[in-house]
Short mmCIF file of C-alpha atoms in Angstrom, two decimals:
data_model
loop_
_atom_site.label_atom_id
_atom_site.label_comp_id
_atom_site.label_asym_id
_atom_site.label_seq_id
_atom_site.Cartn_x
_atom_site.Cartn_y
_atom_site.Cartn_z
CA MET A 697 -56.93 -244.55 141.55
CA LYS A 698 -57.04 -241.14 140.14
CA ILE A 699 -55.82 -238.46 141.35
CA LYS A 700 -58.84 -236.60 140.24
CA ASP A 701 -60.92 -239.02 141.64
CA LEU A 702 -60.06 -238.08 144.76
CA ALA A 703 -62.59 -236.67 147.41
CA THR A 704 -61.25 -232.94 148.58
CA PRO A 705 -59.77 -230.69 150.05
CA SER A 706 -57.05 -234.30 150.47
CA LEU A 707 -53.34 -233.56 151.26
CA LEU A 708 -50.82 -235.35 149.09
CA PHE A 709 -46.95 -235.46 148.61
CA ASP A 710 -45.86 -235.79 145.04
CA LYS A 711 -43.00 -239.66 145.17
CA GLU A 712 -40.47 -238.41 142.53
CA ILE A 713 -40.35 -235.41 143.70
CA MET A 714 -40.26 -236.01 147.91
CA LEU A 715 -37.67 -238.97 147.36
CA ASP A 716 -34.98 -236.38 145.11
CA ASN A 717 -35.49 -233.37 147.96
CA ILE A 718 -34.61 -236.32 150.78
CA HIS A 719 -31.36 -237.83 148.90
CA HIS A 720 -30.84 -234.29 148.15
CA MET A 721 -30.29 -233.41 151.25
CA GLN A 722 -28.71 -236.01 152.88
CA ALA A 723 -26.01 -235.41 150.05
CA TYR A 724 -25.49 -231.73 151.23
CA ALA A 725 -24.35 -233.68 154.93
CA ASN A 726 -22.58 -236.35 153.62
CA LYS A 727 -20.53 -233.93 151.47
CA TYR A 728 -19.53 -232.00 154.32
CA ASN A 729 -18.86 -235.33 156.69
CA VAL A 730 -21.20 -234.15 158.71
CA ALA A 731 -24.65 -235.84 159.86
CA LEU A 732 -28.20 -235.34 159.04
CA ARG A 733 -30.79 -234.96 161.35
CA PRO A 734 -34.62 -234.44 159.86
CA HIS A 735 -36.74 -232.26 161.89
CA THR A 736 -40.01 -233.88 161.64
CA LYS A 737 -42.50 -231.10 162.80
CA THR A 738 -42.52 -230.64 158.76
CA HIS A 739 -44.84 -234.26 157.80
CA LYS A 740 -45.82 -235.76 160.99
CA SER A 741 -45.21 -238.80 159.33
CA PRO A 742 -43.93 -242.40 161.23
CA LYS A 743 -43.23 -243.86 157.14
CA LEU A 744 -41.45 -240.84 155.59
CA ALA A 745 -38.70 -240.43 158.94
CA LYS A 746 -38.91 -243.67 158.25
CA LEU A 747 -37.99 -243.55 154.45
CA GLN A 748 -35.68 -240.38 155.50
CA GLU A 749 -33.87 -242.43 158.33
CA GLN A 750 -33.17 -245.49 154.68
CA ALA A 751 -31.25 -242.35 152.92
CA GLY A 752 -28.79 -242.02 155.47
CA ALA A 753 -30.36 -239.71 158.18
CA LYS A 754 -28.64 -239.97 162.07
CA GLY A 755 -31.93 -239.41 163.83
CA ILE A 756 -34.78 -237.71 163.73
CA ALA A 757 -35.45 -234.44 165.81
CA VAL A 758 -38.85 -234.42 167.21
CA ALA A 759 -41.24 -230.44 168.31
CA LYS A 760 -43.16 -231.96 171.34
CA VAL A 761 -43.21 -235.08 172.85
CA GLY A 762 -46.37 -236.31 171.92
CA GLU A 763 -43.98 -236.40 168.15
CA ALA A 764 -41.27 -238.60 170.19
CA GLU A 765 -44.04 -241.25 171.42
CA VAL A 766 -45.15 -241.71 168.30
CA MET A 767 -42.75 -241.53 166.22
CA ALA A 768 -41.19 -244.73 168.78
CA GLU A 769 -43.85 -246.24 168.84
CA ASN A 770 -43.08 -246.54 165.07
CA GLY A 771 -39.82 -247.60 165.28
CA LEU A 772 -37.41 -245.17 165.62
CA THR A 773 -34.83 -245.10 167.90
CA ASP A 774 -32.34 -242.07 168.34
CA ILE A 775 -34.96 -239.23 168.70
CA PHE A 776 -33.92 -235.22 170.06
CA ILE A 777 -37.17 -233.10 171.05
CA ALA A 778 -35.40 -229.33 169.20
CA ASN A 779 -37.14 -227.84 172.48
CA GLU A 780 -37.63 -227.10 175.73
CA ILE A 781 -39.46 -229.40 177.81
CA VAL A 782 -40.93 -228.28 181.52
CA GLY A 783 -42.76 -229.58 183.31
CA GLU A 784 -43.09 -233.19 185.45
CA ASP A 785 -44.85 -234.87 182.98
CA LYS A 786 -43.54 -234.46 179.65
CA LEU A 787 -40.33 -234.86 182.39
CA ASN A 788 -41.57 -238.21 182.65
CA ARG A 789 -42.38 -239.62 179.73
CA ILE A 790 -39.21 -239.17 178.53
CA LYS A 791 -37.75 -240.87 181.33
CA LYS A 792 -40.55 -243.23 180.65
CA LEU A 793 -39.07 -243.82 176.14
CA ALA A 794 -35.39 -242.83 177.81
CA GLU A 795 -35.39 -246.95 178.52
CA THR A 796 -35.78 -248.24 174.96
CA ILE A 797 -34.62 -246.03 172.95
CA ASP A 798 -31.59 -243.15 172.34
CA ILE A 799 -33.90 -239.62 173.38
CA SER A 800 -32.10 -236.39 174.00
CA PHE A 801 -34.08 -232.77 174.05
CA GLY A 802 -33.50 -229.20 174.51
CA VAL A 803 -33.00 -226.90 177.45
CA ASP A 804 -32.01 -223.09 178.21
CA SER A 805 -31.75 -222.23 182.05
CA VAL A 806 -30.72 -223.73 185.11
CA GLU A 807 -34.59 -224.08 186.54
CA GLN A 808 -35.29 -225.90 183.66
CA CYS A 809 -32.11 -228.58 185.33
CA ARG A 810 -33.15 -228.78 188.38
CA MET A 811 -36.53 -230.20 187.06
CA ILE A 812 -34.85 -232.36 184.69
CA GLU A 813 -32.48 -233.47 187.66
CA LYS A 814 -35.03 -234.13 189.90
CA VAL A 815 -37.51 -236.29 188.08
CA PHE A 816 -34.40 -238.83 187.17
CA SER A 817 -32.98 -238.95 190.16
CA ASN A 818 -34.86 -241.92 190.12
CA SER A 819 -33.48 -242.73 186.76
CA GLN A 820 -31.18 -245.77 185.50
CA LYS A 821 -29.52 -242.63 182.43
CA PRO A 822 -29.64 -239.74 182.88
CA ALA A 823 -31.93 -237.16 180.93
CA GLN A 824 -29.78 -235.97 177.48
CA VAL A 825 -29.73 -232.78 176.76
CA LEU A 826 -28.62 -230.04 174.53
CA ILE A 827 -28.60 -226.95 175.86
CA GLU A 828 -30.60 -224.01 172.88
CA ILE A 829 -28.45 -220.53 172.00
CA GLU A 830 -29.98 -217.62 170.24
CA VAL A 831 -28.51 -216.88 167.17
CA GLY A 832 -31.24 -214.29 166.13
CA GLU A 833 -34.24 -215.84 165.79
CA ASN A 834 -34.69 -213.35 168.75
CA ARG A 835 -36.91 -217.08 169.58
CA SER A 836 -35.84 -219.54 172.44
CA GLY A 837 -31.89 -219.96 174.00
CA VAL A 838 -29.61 -218.96 175.72
CA ILE A 839 -28.35 -215.39 174.82
CA GLU A 840 -26.23 -214.53 177.18
CA GLU A 841 -22.73 -216.15 177.98
CA ASN A 842 -22.42 -215.98 181.58
CA ASP A 843 -26.22 -216.90 181.78
CA TYR A 844 -24.49 -219.88 179.71
CA ILE A 845 -21.32 -220.19 181.52
CA GLU A 846 -24.12 -221.25 184.83
CA LEU A 847 -25.85 -223.82 182.66
CA VAL A 848 -23.27 -225.19 181.85
CA LYS A 849 -21.90 -225.11 184.77
CA TYR A 850 -25.00 -226.36 186.46
CA ILE A 851 -25.64 -229.41 184.25
CA MET A 852 -21.52 -230.66 184.93
CA GLU A 853 -22.37 -230.64 188.59
CA CYS A 854 -25.87 -232.68 187.68
CA THR A 855 -25.54 -236.13 188.99
CA ASN A 856 -29.07 -237.22 186.69
CA VAL A 857 -27.80 -234.66 183.36
CA ASN A 858 -26.16 -235.04 180.41
CA LEU A 859 -24.64 -232.05 178.87
CA LYS A 860 -24.55 -234.29 174.75
CA GLY A 861 -24.46 -230.61 172.86
CA ILE A 862 -25.56 -227.63 171.95
CA PHE A 863 -28.59 -226.31 169.16
CA SER A 864 -29.64 -223.61 167.26
CA HIS A 865 -32.27 -222.09 164.54
CA ASP A 866 -31.02 -219.43 162.23
CA GLY A 867 -35.23 -219.13 161.06
CA HIS A 868 -34.81 -215.39 160.60
CA THR A 869 -32.96 -216.69 158.06
CA TYR A 870 -36.39 -216.30 156.48
CA LYS A 871 -36.59 -212.98 156.91
CA ALA A 872 -33.18 -212.09 154.64
CA LYS A 873 -33.54 -209.65 152.24
CA ASP A 874 -31.79 -211.76 149.33
CA ILE A 875 -29.33 -214.92 149.33
CA GLU A 876 -26.12 -213.20 150.00
CA GLU A 877 -27.58 -211.42 153.07
CA CYS A 878 -28.95 -214.84 153.76
CA ARG A 879 -25.63 -215.97 153.56
CA ALA A 880 -24.56 -213.11 155.50
CA LEU A 881 -26.56 -214.53 158.62
CA TYR A 882 -26.63 -218.24 158.70
CA ASN A 883 -22.47 -217.80 158.58
CA ALA A 884 -22.61 -215.76 161.69
CA ALA A 885 -25.12 -217.60 162.99
CA GLN A 886 -22.93 -220.90 163.23
CA ILE A 887 -19.57 -218.74 163.64
CA ARG A 888 -21.77 -218.22 166.86
CA THR A 889 -23.07 -221.84 168.21
CA LEU A 890 -19.44 -222.66 167.78
CA HIS A 891 -18.13 -219.62 169.98
CA PHE A 892 -20.75 -220.85 172.60
CA SER A 893 -19.18 -224.53 172.16
CA LYS A 894 -15.25 -223.25 172.47
CA ILE A 895 -16.55 -222.10 176.05
CA ALA A 896 -17.94 -225.53 177.05
CA THR A 897 -15.06 -227.08 175.55
CA ASP A 898 -12.66 -224.28 177.67
CA LEU A 899 -14.55 -225.13 180.95
CA GLY A 900 -13.86 -228.67 180.17
CA CYS A 901 -16.95 -230.16 179.01
CA GLN A 902 -16.76 -231.78 175.79
CA LEU A 903 -19.24 -230.99 173.68
CA GLU A 904 -20.46 -235.25 171.20
CA THR A 905 -23.37 -233.32 169.39
CA ILE A 906 -22.89 -228.81 167.87
CA SER A 907 -26.74 -229.16 165.81
CA ILE A 908 -27.81 -226.46 163.54
CA GLY A 909 -30.12 -225.68 161.35
CA SER A 910 -32.78 -224.37 158.99
CA THR A 911 -33.96 -224.60 155.77
CA PRO A 912 -33.31 -222.20 153.10
CA PRO A 913 -29.16 -221.58 153.14
CA MET A 914 -28.80 -225.26 153.25
CA MET A 915 -31.08 -225.14 149.82
CA HIS A 916 -28.72 -222.63 148.13
CA ASP A 917 -25.45 -225.08 148.91
CA PHE A 918 -23.10 -222.59 152.04
CA GLY A 919 -21.48 -224.81 153.00
CA VAL A 920 -21.25 -225.81 156.89
CA MET A 921 -18.24 -224.61 159.18
CA GLU A 922 -15.40 -226.79 160.50
CA GLY A 923 -16.54 -228.57 164.11
CA ILE A 924 -20.36 -228.35 163.59
CA THR A 925 -21.91 -232.62 163.26
CA GLU A 926 -25.35 -232.70 163.18
CA LEU A 927 -28.34 -230.29 160.12
CA ARG A 928 -31.42 -230.80 161.29
CA VAL A 929 -33.56 -229.24 158.94
CA GLY A 930 -37.30 -229.73 157.94
CA THR A 931 -39.11 -228.84 154.86
CA TYR A 932 -36.23 -229.52 152.53
CA ILE A 933 -39.03 -232.57 152.49
CA LEU A 934 -41.64 -231.18 150.80
CA MET A 935 -40.87 -227.79 150.19
CA ASP A 936 -43.79 -225.12 150.41
CA VAL A 937 -44.71 -221.42 148.46
CA SER A 938 -42.58 -219.33 150.93
CA GLN A 939 -39.07 -222.21 150.47
CA GLY A 940 -39.73 -222.08 146.68
CA ASN A 941 -39.40 -218.47 146.70
CA ALA A 942 -36.10 -218.64 148.46
CA ILE A 943 -34.49 -220.99 145.77
CA GLU A 944 -36.67 -218.78 143.48
CA SER A 945 -38.60 -222.17 141.93
CA TYR A 946 -41.47 -225.03 142.79
CA ASP A 947 -40.26 -226.95 141.13
CA ARG A 948 -39.31 -229.33 144.38
CA CYS A 949 -42.63 -228.99 146.17
CA ALA A 950 -44.06 -231.37 146.52
CA ALA A 951 -46.90 -231.40 148.46
CA THR A 952 -50.39 -230.31 147.60
CA VAL A 953 -53.72 -229.58 148.96
CA LEU A 954 -56.48 -230.41 146.22
CA THR A 955 -59.22 -228.29 146.57
CA THR A 956 -62.18 -228.37 144.13
CA VAL A 957 -64.29 -225.23 142.33
CA ILE A 958 -67.18 -225.41 143.88
CA SER A 959 -68.36 -221.94 142.82
CA LYS A 960 -67.81 -219.12 140.76
CA PRO A 961 -70.39 -215.55 141.64
CA THR A 962 -68.26 -213.12 140.28
CA HIS A 963 -67.18 -212.58 136.73
CA GLU A 964 -63.69 -212.96 139.08
CA ARG A 965 -63.92 -214.46 142.01
CA VAL A 966 -63.13 -218.70 141.69
CA ILE A 967 -63.84 -220.50 145.32
CA THR A 968 -63.10 -224.09 146.00
CA ASP A 969 -63.66 -226.61 148.46
CA VAL A 970 -60.82 -225.84 150.72
CA GLY A 971 -60.20 -223.16 154.06
CA ALA A 972 -58.18 -221.81 156.70
CA LYS A 973 -58.99 -225.59 158.33
CA GLY A 974 -56.95 -227.16 155.69
CA LEU A 975 -54.82 -224.66 154.33
CA THR A 976 -53.94 -222.38 157.19
CA MET A 977 -52.93 -218.81 157.72
CA GLN A 978 -49.75 -218.14 157.04
CA SER A 979 -48.14 -215.98 155.29
CA ARG A 980 -44.93 -214.79 154.83
CA SER A 981 -45.12 -210.74 154.67
CA GLN A 982 -40.99 -209.94 153.89
CA GLY A 983 -37.55 -211.30 152.64
CA ILE A 984 -36.43 -214.19 149.94
CA CYS A 985 -39.42 -215.88 151.62
CA ALA A 986 -42.06 -213.64 150.77
CA THR A 987 -45.02 -214.31 150.60
CA THR A 988 -48.27 -213.76 147.86
CA GLY A 989 -51.74 -214.38 149.45
CA LEU A 990 -52.58 -217.97 151.37
CA GLY A 991 -50.65 -220.42 148.67
CA TYR A 992 -50.59 -220.37 144.94
CA ILE A 993 -52.83 -222.56 142.26
CA LYS A 994 -50.04 -225.17 141.36
CA ASN A 995 -49.13 -224.65 137.83
CA SER A 996 -50.63 -221.38 137.31
CA ASP A 997 -50.05 -218.16 135.61
CA ASP A 998 -49.35 -216.34 139.28
CA VAL A 999 -52.84 -216.67 140.75
CA TYR A 1000 -53.10 -216.81 144.15
CA ILE A 1001 -55.41 -217.41 147.09
CA ASP A 1002 -56.84 -213.95 148.26
CA GLN A 1003 -58.63 -215.82 151.34
CA VAL A 1004 -59.43 -217.31 153.49
CA TYR A 1005 -62.64 -218.44 155.24
CA ASP A 1006 -63.42 -221.43 157.46
CA GLU A 1007 -63.78 -224.10 154.76
CA HIS A 1008 -63.48 -221.65 151.40
CA ALA A 1009 -60.61 -220.32 150.03
CA ILE A 1010 -61.54 -217.32 147.60
CA ILE A 1011 -59.69 -216.82 144.46
CA TYR A 1012 -59.59 -213.54 142.92
CA ASN A 1013 -58.54 -213.35 138.80
CA GLU A 1014 -61.26 -213.33 135.76
CA LYS A 1015 -57.90 -214.83 133.03
CA PHE A 1016 -58.13 -218.17 136.10
CA ARG A 1017 -62.54 -217.38 136.68
CA ASN A 1018 -62.61 -218.21 133.01
CA GLU A 1019 -60.26 -221.13 132.78
CA VAL A 1020 -62.37 -223.15 135.19
CA SER A 1021 -65.46 -224.62 135.45
CA ILE A 1022 -67.42 -225.22 138.69
CA GLY A 1023 -66.61 -228.83 139.88
CA ASP A 1024 -62.54 -228.48 138.67
CA LYS A 1025 -59.96 -229.81 140.19
CA VAL A 1026 -56.60 -228.05 141.03
CA GLU A 1027 -53.55 -228.10 143.37
CA ILE A 1028 -53.59 -225.40 145.87
CA ILE A 1029 -48.93 -225.14 146.80
CA PRO A 1030 -49.37 -224.32 151.04
CA ASN A 1031 -47.78 -221.04 152.30
CA HIS A 1032 -45.59 -223.01 155.22
CA ILE A 1033 -46.33 -226.86 154.80
CA CYS A 1034 -45.81 -228.05 158.41
CA PRO A 1035 -48.40 -226.90 159.41
CA VAL A 1036 -51.13 -227.99 157.12
CA CYS A 1037 -49.46 -231.34 157.45
CA ASN A 1038 -51.14 -231.06 160.90
CA LEU A 1039 -54.96 -230.88 159.45
CA TYR A 1040 -55.10 -233.81 158.19
CA ASP A 1041 -54.73 -237.66 158.93
CA ILE A 1042 -53.63 -239.36 155.91
CA ALA A 1043 -51.99 -238.23 152.46
CA TYR A 1044 -51.87 -239.21 149.56
CA LEU A 1045 -49.27 -240.48 147.93
CA ILE A 1046 -48.92 -239.88 144.46
CA SER A 1047 -46.54 -240.11 140.59
CA GLY A 1048 -47.70 -238.11 138.26
CA ASP A 1049 -51.47 -239.21 138.33
CA GLU A 1050 -52.74 -242.28 139.96
CA VAL A 1051 -52.24 -242.14 143.83
CA ILE A 1052 -50.51 -244.61 145.21
CA GLU A 1053 -50.07 -244.80 148.74
CA GLU A 1054 -51.56 -244.13 152.06
CA ILE A 1055 -49.72 -241.90 153.93
CA PRO A 1056 -50.48 -241.43 157.67
CA ILE A 1057 -50.11 -238.53 159.14
CA LEU A 1058 -49.74 -240.10 163.22
CA CYS A 1059 -48.34 -237.19 164.42
CA ARG A 1060 -51.44 -234.79 164.10
CA GLY A 1061 -51.75 -233.43 166.92
CA LYS A 1062 -49.91 -234.23 169.36
CA LEU A 1063 -48.70 -231.48 170.48
CA GLN A 1064 -48.07 -232.17 174.56
#
């Protein structure tokens, strides 16, 4: 099948670009002698996760228990849930997974660990947890050293919880005003993560895993500090407009949304058949990842989506309007690919103008 014959909207993955991205990041991890654990919330596909492992990845990261279950059902056996998991139902599901695969997950409070200790009290092996360290994104994770010390000491006294390591996410690097600030924020995040690792060591707890990760710093080869054992990176496999802006090129953007021009009601307005339900309304407002509009028309002269409704994308560009006809198909590079993948049941793997394979997005909607 040719790309032009696909019904729209359709999610496309360029095979050559995607594979090059996979091997590029694996080579980066190998260069610094650290493990690579791709965060698969980006693509939500066991098939792509297996490609990443075949290239050398140690295991995978996911965001939710439901994603871990689907990945495990499809043969992935080393999974880290990079999120705080709370609630007996979800913890029991992890305990079930732990019977057949290596699975670990995030914690950041004693209260959470009390729940885990209770749920895993009748398990054959203890829960494997990593403490999240807040490094500047202002999301989840331990902030105060005293809270961290209390948490480490509590876990060390637990019978059913094992402290495997710590992890951090320097997502605030996305908002860096320039590359040098991105480097500074990334380095500060590494230093802070390693500082908390030393605190654990001083308390008599040897950590197996010191995990960091976000895509922008890795794409610029800022290096990896001694003591870091693992890179947990996600968006690099497909990239998007925001990540392309961070590296000042869309050449590594493997994912696009194919859409059809369905109306040209004015001398400057173009309407296509993908809206918020197939593209999202996400944008980034500041820093090296800042975006213009709600998506970029691939290979265009600065043509962006100006507005989306549920099922419509609106473009105001007279030159573009005069270049396209009703029925033409164009590709949009999304601003943020992670939520876009969650909107499709399948993606089409393409090479040139050929569709060569369907990629099931089996973790779509697995939010629990």
